[in-house]
Short mmCIF file of C-alpha atoms and ligand atoms in Angstrom, two decimals:
data_model
loop_
_atom_site.label_atom_id
_atom_site.label_comp_id
_atom_site.label_asym_id
_atom_site.label_seq_id
_atom_site.Cartn_x
_atom_site.Cartn_y
_atom_site.Cartn_z
CA MET A 1 81.67 49.46 15.70
CA LYS A 2 82.15 45.39 15.47
CA ASN A 3 84.96 43.77 17.62
CA SER A 4 88.17 42.65 15.68
CA PHE A 5 87.50 38.81 16.09
CA LYS A 6 85.51 36.72 14.02
CA VAL A 7 83.81 33.41 15.87
CA SER A 8 82.97 30.57 13.99
CA ILE A 9 79.53 28.61 15.29
CA ILE A 10 79.54 24.92 13.85
CA ILE A 11 75.70 23.32 13.97
CA PRO A 12 75.56 19.83 13.20
CA CYS A 13 72.22 19.01 11.75
CA TYR A 14 69.81 15.13 10.93
CA ASN A 15 67.02 16.02 10.16
CA GLU A 16 66.27 19.08 11.77
CA GLU A 17 64.12 20.72 9.45
CA SER A 18 62.45 22.16 11.52
CA ASN A 19 64.56 23.71 14.08
CA ILE A 20 66.72 25.56 11.20
CA ASN A 21 64.63 28.63 11.61
CA GLN A 22 63.83 29.45 14.86
CA LEU A 23 67.70 28.72 15.60
CA TYR A 24 68.88 31.12 13.06
CA LYS A 25 66.34 33.62 14.52
CA SER A 26 67.73 33.24 18.17
CA LEU A 27 71.16 32.99 17.13
CA SER A 28 71.22 35.97 15.39
CA GLU A 29 69.92 37.72 18.38
CA HIS A 30 72.63 36.94 20.08
CA ILE A 31 75.71 37.78 17.53
CA ASN A 32 75.05 40.37 15.70
CA ASP A 33 77.80 41.97 17.50
CA PHE A 34 80.60 40.54 16.62
CA SER A 35 81.59 39.34 12.90
CA TYR A 36 80.91 35.18 12.65
CA GLU A 37 80.52 32.67 10.52
CA LEU A 38 77.38 29.85 10.82
CA LEU A 39 78.21 26.72 9.23
CA PHE A 40 76.01 24.75 9.32
CA ILE A 41 76.81 21.15 9.00
CA ASP A 42 74.01 18.97 7.17
CA ASP A 43 74.63 15.13 8.35
CA GLY A 44 73.18 13.33 5.44
CA SER A 45 69.79 15.16 6.63
CA THR A 46 66.27 12.81 4.47
CA ASP A 47 64.14 16.31 5.03
CA LYS A 48 64.48 19.31 4.14
CA THR A 49 66.89 20.63 6.32
CA LEU A 50 69.61 21.53 3.42
CA ASP A 51 67.03 23.30 1.99
CA ASN A 52 65.83 25.70 4.74
CA ILE A 53 69.84 26.00 5.03
CA LYS A 54 70.07 26.99 2.02
CA ALA A 55 67.17 29.58 1.79
CA ILE A 56 69.32 31.58 5.04
CA ALA A 57 72.58 31.51 2.98
CA SER A 58 71.24 33.39 0.13
CA THR A 59 70.15 36.14 2.35
CA ASN A 60 73.16 36.53 4.66
CA LYS A 61 77.37 36.26 3.77
CA GLN A 62 77.97 35.04 7.20
CA VAL A 63 76.03 31.68 6.77
CA LYS A 64 78.08 28.97 5.49
CA TYR A 65 76.82 25.44 4.53
CA ILE A 66 78.58 21.70 4.09
CA SER A 67 76.61 18.43 3.00
CA LEU A 68 78.05 15.33 4.12
CA SER A 69 77.25 12.47 0.84
CA ARG A 70 75.62 10.56 3.70
CA ASN A 71 74.68 10.31 7.70
CA PHE A 72 78.29 10.45 9.16
CA GLY A 73 77.06 10.43 12.80
CA HIS A 74 77.36 13.43 15.12
CA GLN A 75 81.02 13.37 16.22
CA ASN A 76 82.48 13.17 12.57
CA ALA A 77 79.70 16.24 11.60
CA LEU A 78 81.61 17.94 14.25
CA LYS A 79 85.30 17.44 12.78
CA ALA A 80 84.10 18.49 9.67
CA GLY A 81 82.91 21.56 10.83
CA TYR A 82 86.35 21.79 13.13
CA ASP A 83 88.56 21.30 9.68
CA SER A 84 87.20 24.69 8.36
CA ALA A 85 85.91 26.83 10.56
CA LYS A 86 87.89 29.57 10.30
CA GLY A 87 87.47 31.87 13.11
CA ASP A 88 89.42 33.11 15.73
CA CYS A 89 87.54 30.87 18.30
CA VAL A 90 84.81 28.08 17.65
CA ILE A 91 82.19 27.31 19.16
CA CYS A 92 79.67 24.36 18.41
CA MET A 93 76.45 23.44 19.69
CA ASP A 94 72.82 21.31 18.24
CA ALA A 95 70.45 22.44 15.93
CA ASP A 96 67.22 21.79 18.56
CA LEU A 97 68.05 24.98 21.03
CA GLN A 98 68.71 22.43 24.13
CA HIS A 99 71.94 24.61 23.89
CA PRO A 100 71.05 27.99 24.82
CA PRO A 101 71.75 30.22 22.70
CA GLU A 102 72.13 33.61 25.15
CA LEU A 103 75.74 31.00 26.64
CA ILE A 104 77.38 31.59 23.48
CA LEU A 105 78.25 36.01 24.90
CA GLU A 106 79.22 34.45 28.40
CA MET A 107 81.74 31.58 26.43
CA ILE A 108 82.88 34.44 24.13
CA ASN A 109 83.72 36.92 27.58
CA LEU A 110 85.93 33.89 28.98
CA TRP A 111 87.49 33.48 25.91
CA GLN A 112 88.63 37.03 25.82
CA LYS A 113 89.94 36.24 29.38
CA GLY A 114 92.48 34.43 28.60
CA TYR A 115 90.93 30.86 28.77
CA LYS A 116 91.33 28.65 25.75
CA ILE A 117 88.46 26.08 26.03
CA VAL A 118 85.30 26.73 27.76
CA THR A 119 83.31 24.12 28.71
CA THR A 120 79.71 22.99 29.48
CA LYS A 121 77.86 21.29 31.36
CA ARG A 122 74.09 20.41 31.49
CA ASN A 123 72.63 19.99 34.97
CA GLN A 124 70.23 17.23 35.31
CA ASP A 125 66.66 18.84 34.33
CA LYS A 126 63.60 16.60 34.90
CA SER A 127 62.55 17.64 31.51
CA LEU A 128 65.28 15.01 30.31
CA GLY A 129 63.83 11.84 31.56
CA LEU A 130 64.66 9.75 33.81
CA PHE A 131 65.81 7.05 30.88
CA LYS A 132 68.56 9.58 29.63
CA ARG A 133 69.43 10.88 32.88
CA ILE A 134 69.90 7.65 34.42
CA THR A 135 71.93 5.62 31.28
CA SER A 136 73.91 9.24 31.15
CA ARG A 137 75.09 9.10 35.00
CA VAL A 138 75.76 5.35 34.13
CA PHE A 139 78.09 6.18 31.22
CA TYR A 140 79.88 8.98 33.57
CA LYS A 141 80.35 6.75 36.02
CA ILE A 142 81.88 3.83 34.14
CA ILE A 143 84.22 5.87 31.52
CA ASN A 144 85.82 7.87 34.78
CA PHE A 145 85.96 4.64 36.82
CA LEU A 146 87.98 2.87 33.74
CA SER A 147 90.14 5.80 31.90
CA GLU A 148 92.66 8.25 32.40
CA VAL A 149 91.17 11.50 31.24
CA LYS A 150 87.77 12.66 33.80
CA ILE A 151 85.06 13.32 32.00
CA GLU A 152 82.17 15.02 34.01
CA ASN A 153 78.65 13.88 33.92
CA GLY A 154 76.47 15.81 31.93
CA THR A 155 79.26 16.90 29.35
CA ALA A 156 77.45 18.21 26.26
CA ASP A 157 78.91 18.99 22.89
CA PHE A 158 77.94 22.26 23.88
CA ARG A 159 81.65 24.55 24.07
CA LEU A 160 84.31 27.13 22.48
CA LEU A 161 87.30 26.05 21.19
CA ASP A 162 90.46 28.74 20.49
CA LYS A 163 91.73 28.74 16.85
CA GLN A 164 95.31 27.44 18.72
CA VAL A 165 93.72 24.35 20.04
CA VAL A 166 90.95 23.67 16.77
CA GLN A 167 94.92 23.41 14.97
CA GLU A 168 95.18 20.87 17.06
CA LEU A 169 92.43 19.01 17.60
CA LYS A 170 92.17 19.26 13.59
CA LYS A 171 95.85 16.91 13.68
CA ILE A 172 93.64 14.63 15.19
CA ASN A 173 92.23 11.48 12.60
CA GLU A 174 91.50 8.61 14.78
CA LYS A 175 87.87 7.18 13.65
CA PHE A 176 86.06 6.66 16.89
CA LEU A 177 85.68 10.37 17.62
CA PHE A 178 84.83 11.06 21.34
CA TYR A 179 84.86 14.45 21.82
CA ARG A 180 84.13 14.63 25.20
CA GLY A 181 86.90 13.03 26.24
CA LEU A 182 89.70 14.21 23.79
CA ILE A 183 88.99 18.18 25.45
CA PRO A 184 89.95 17.51 28.55
CA TRP A 185 92.61 15.04 26.99
CA LEU A 186 94.58 18.99 25.07
CA GLY A 187 94.96 19.88 28.19
CA PHE A 188 95.07 23.72 27.67
CA SER A 189 93.53 26.32 30.19
CA GLN A 190 89.91 25.17 30.07
CA ILE A 191 86.79 26.64 32.13
CA GLN A 192 83.04 25.05 32.41
CA LEU A 193 79.95 26.69 32.11
CA GLU A 194 76.53 25.11 33.83
CA TYR A 195 73.21 25.35 31.90
CA ILE A 196 69.81 23.93 31.97
CA ALA A 197 68.78 22.08 28.91
CA PRO A 198 65.15 23.26 27.41
CA PRO A 199 63.32 20.01 26.34
CA ARG A 200 64.07 19.73 22.10
CA PHE A 201 62.48 22.67 20.31
CA SER A 202 60.87 20.06 18.39
CA GLY A 203 61.51 16.90 16.51
CA LYS A 204 62.80 13.56 18.02
CA THR A 205 66.29 13.05 19.57
CA LYS A 206 68.53 11.20 16.62
CA TYR A 207 70.44 9.21 19.41
CA SER A 208 68.59 6.15 19.45
CA PHE A 209 69.20 3.97 21.96
CA SER A 210 72.19 1.29 19.83
CA LYS A 211 73.42 4.69 18.72
CA MET A 212 74.15 5.54 22.54
CA LEU A 213 75.32 2.28 23.22
CA HIS A 214 77.52 2.40 20.23
CA PHE A 215 78.51 6.11 21.48
CA ALA A 216 79.25 4.72 24.98
CA SER A 217 80.95 1.90 23.98
CA ASP A 218 83.40 3.60 21.51
CA GLY A 219 83.84 6.21 24.24
CA ILE A 220 85.15 3.93 26.71
CA THR A 221 87.53 1.53 24.69
CA SER A 222 88.75 4.67 23.03
CA PHE A 223 90.18 5.95 26.32
CA SER A 224 91.34 3.18 27.81
CA VAL A 225 92.58 -0.28 27.73
CA LYS A 226 91.53 -1.62 31.54
CA PRO A 227 89.28 -3.69 30.23
CA LEU A 228 91.63 -5.65 28.19
CA LYS A 229 93.55 -6.24 31.72
CA VAL A 230 90.28 -7.15 33.71
CA SER A 231 91.20 -10.50 31.88
CA ILE A 232 94.78 -10.71 33.82
CA TYR A 233 92.53 -10.26 37.11
CA LEU A 234 90.16 -12.69 36.80
CA GLY A 235 92.77 -15.43 35.35
CA PHE A 236 93.92 -14.80 38.63
CA LEU A 237 90.51 -14.66 41.11
CA ILE A 238 89.70 -17.68 39.46
CA ALA A 239 92.73 -19.46 39.91
CA PHE A 240 92.85 -18.79 42.98
CA VAL A 241 89.44 -20.47 43.60
CA ALA A 242 90.00 -23.22 42.03
CA PHE A 243 93.40 -23.59 43.78
CA LEU A 244 91.57 -23.78 46.83
CA TYR A 245 88.88 -26.14 45.29
CA ILE A 246 91.64 -27.97 44.54
CA LEU A 247 92.68 -28.56 48.11
CA TYR A 248 89.60 -29.26 49.08
CA ALA A 249 88.82 -32.33 46.83
CA ILE A 250 92.20 -33.43 48.06
CA TYR A 251 90.93 -33.94 51.10
CA ILE A 252 87.65 -35.26 50.55
CA SER A 253 89.48 -38.04 48.50
CA VAL A 254 92.03 -38.44 50.91
CA PHE A 255 90.22 -38.67 54.33
CA THR A 256 86.84 -39.37 53.44
CA ASP A 257 84.94 -41.92 51.92
CA ASN A 258 82.46 -39.31 50.43
CA ALA A 259 84.83 -38.83 47.05
CA VAL A 260 81.30 -39.18 44.70
CA ALA A 261 81.98 -37.72 41.09
CA GLY A 262 81.13 -34.88 40.87
CA TRP A 263 78.68 -33.95 37.88
CA THR A 264 77.60 -30.32 39.89
CA SER A 265 80.50 -28.70 40.22
CA THR A 266 82.02 -30.04 36.90
CA ILE A 267 79.27 -28.72 34.88
CA ILE A 268 79.61 -25.18 37.20
CA SER A 269 83.30 -24.78 36.24
CA VAL A 270 82.79 -25.41 32.65
CA LEU A 271 80.23 -22.83 32.54
CA PHE A 272 81.94 -20.22 34.52
CA ILE A 273 85.13 -20.25 32.84
CA GLY A 274 83.16 -20.87 29.37
CA GLY A 275 81.70 -17.17 30.25
CA ILE A 276 84.08 -15.76 31.33
CA GLN A 277 86.04 -16.70 28.23
CA LEU A 278 83.60 -15.42 25.72
CA ILE A 279 83.40 -11.76 27.71
CA MET A 280 86.91 -11.81 27.60
CA ILE A 281 87.04 -12.92 23.77
CA GLY A 282 84.66 -10.20 23.05
CA ILE A 283 86.74 -7.58 24.78
CA VAL A 284 89.73 -8.61 23.07
CA GLY A 285 87.44 -8.26 19.67
CA ASN A 286 86.32 -4.95 20.18
CA TYR A 287 89.33 -3.52 19.89
CA LEU A 288 91.16 -5.72 17.57
CA GLY A 289 87.66 -4.47 15.32
CA LYS A 290 88.73 -0.58 16.32
CA LEU A 291 92.24 -1.53 15.48
CA PHE A 292 91.36 -2.77 11.87
CA MET A 293 89.07 -0.15 10.98
CA GLU A 294 91.08 2.31 11.84
CA ASN A 295 94.02 1.44 10.15
CA LYS A 296 92.00 1.21 6.57
CA LYS A 297 92.75 5.06 7.30
CA ARG A 298 89.49 5.87 5.65
CA PRO A 299 88.13 9.48 6.21
CA ASN A 300 86.20 10.68 8.67
CA TYR A 301 83.41 12.51 6.22
CA ILE A 302 82.63 13.48 2.77
CA ILE A 303 81.69 16.91 1.72
CA LYS A 304 79.03 16.42 -1.26
CA ASP A 305 78.11 20.06 -1.45
CA LYS A 306 79.47 23.23 0.33
CA ASN A 307 78.92 27.10 -0.28
CA ASP A 308 82.65 27.97 0.67
N1 UDP B 1 73.56 15.00 14.83
C1 UDP B 1 74.12 14.53 13.76
N2 UDP B 1 74.34 13.22 13.23
C2 UDP B 1 73.34 12.12 13.94
C3 UDP B 1 72.82 12.76 14.87
C4 UDP B 1 72.63 13.59 15.02
O1 UDP B 1 74.36 15.84 12.89
O2 UDP B 1 73.84 11.22 13.16
C5 UDP B 1 72.80 16.37 15.31
C6 UDP B 1 71.80 16.71 15.71
O3 UDP B 1 71.11 17.22 14.64
C7 UDP B 1 71.74 17.67 16.93
C8 UDP B 1 73.12 16.86 17.15
O4 UDP B 1 73.86 16.51 16.63
O5 UDP B 1 72.04 18.96 16.29
C9 UDP B 1 72.46 16.49 19.17
O6 UDP B 1 71.90 15.38 19.08
P1 UDP B 1 70.37 14.86 19.27
O7 UDP B 1 69.78 16.75 20.24
O8 UDP B 1 69.10 14.08 18.67
O9 UDP B 1 71.05 14.45 20.57
P2 UDP B 1 70.80 14.35 22.04
O10 UDP B 1 70.69 15.92 22.57
O11 UDP B 1 69.08 13.69 22.04
O12 UDP B 1 71.29 13.64 23.18
MG1 MG B 2 69.70 17.52 21.40
#
């Protein structure tokens, strides 16, 4: 007999043609005991991803797909999934088998024990590559220093949410989504599982270095206004140093005979202040740009095709 609840599994896919079949196969081994809905979000793939999904959907009514009109990015694809998931709990995972399907049962057990949110944390693993491990660690250090919500190093977009939590999440329509930060912010009873991430089953990572940088800067500026305050502290610091320097300059010109027109000190202070000002204008501009984009109230994604 099948359990009485329904599990939605959301899988954002961007050019994952070589992973879909294997993912479906390994998922099937773990989810056949309950009624489920497999919701593939095709994030504007240009390869055979959508064809592969459609082929699976034609053999299994529980497989659904949503195809976006272009590449809207991982987080927006996730939103598309959350917005149309119908299950009593909703799990999201990557298409490249880096999120082990065997964890799903454990997540569901914890959910049945009453946890509304089950998050996962990737254990630092050699197979990830030194570069990814270091950049990820630096990013989490910075974001935790700057923002009010705590996000643990290695938190993955592999989690289970109760229907109630998804209802709340759906109300959040911000343009620059960063679910890893939003989830701890939501509250409810949360618990975390740890896992070892195997290397990608097939294909290349869809997070290029520049995409990762954008993602990191969105994560920071969406959760903290502290960078804006930095200018105030820096302003005070520089004013204080300048004050000391003025005392020194007065001393030199009043009590000694070495008051030479100081080209060096002039050029250094001009460059220094100029540099700081540019940095601060950049930070302010970053937030202003976000306000501008947010204000347009454009949708996070556009659906081209779906089967439900
Ligand atoms: N992805 C997506 N849209 C994008 C980039 C990525 O839907 O613009 C999907 C991708 O297909 C995968 C998941 O998001 O299922 C995570 O991406 P990836 O494995 O490339 O990231 P990494 O594990 O290298 O951080
Ligand atoms: Mg991956």
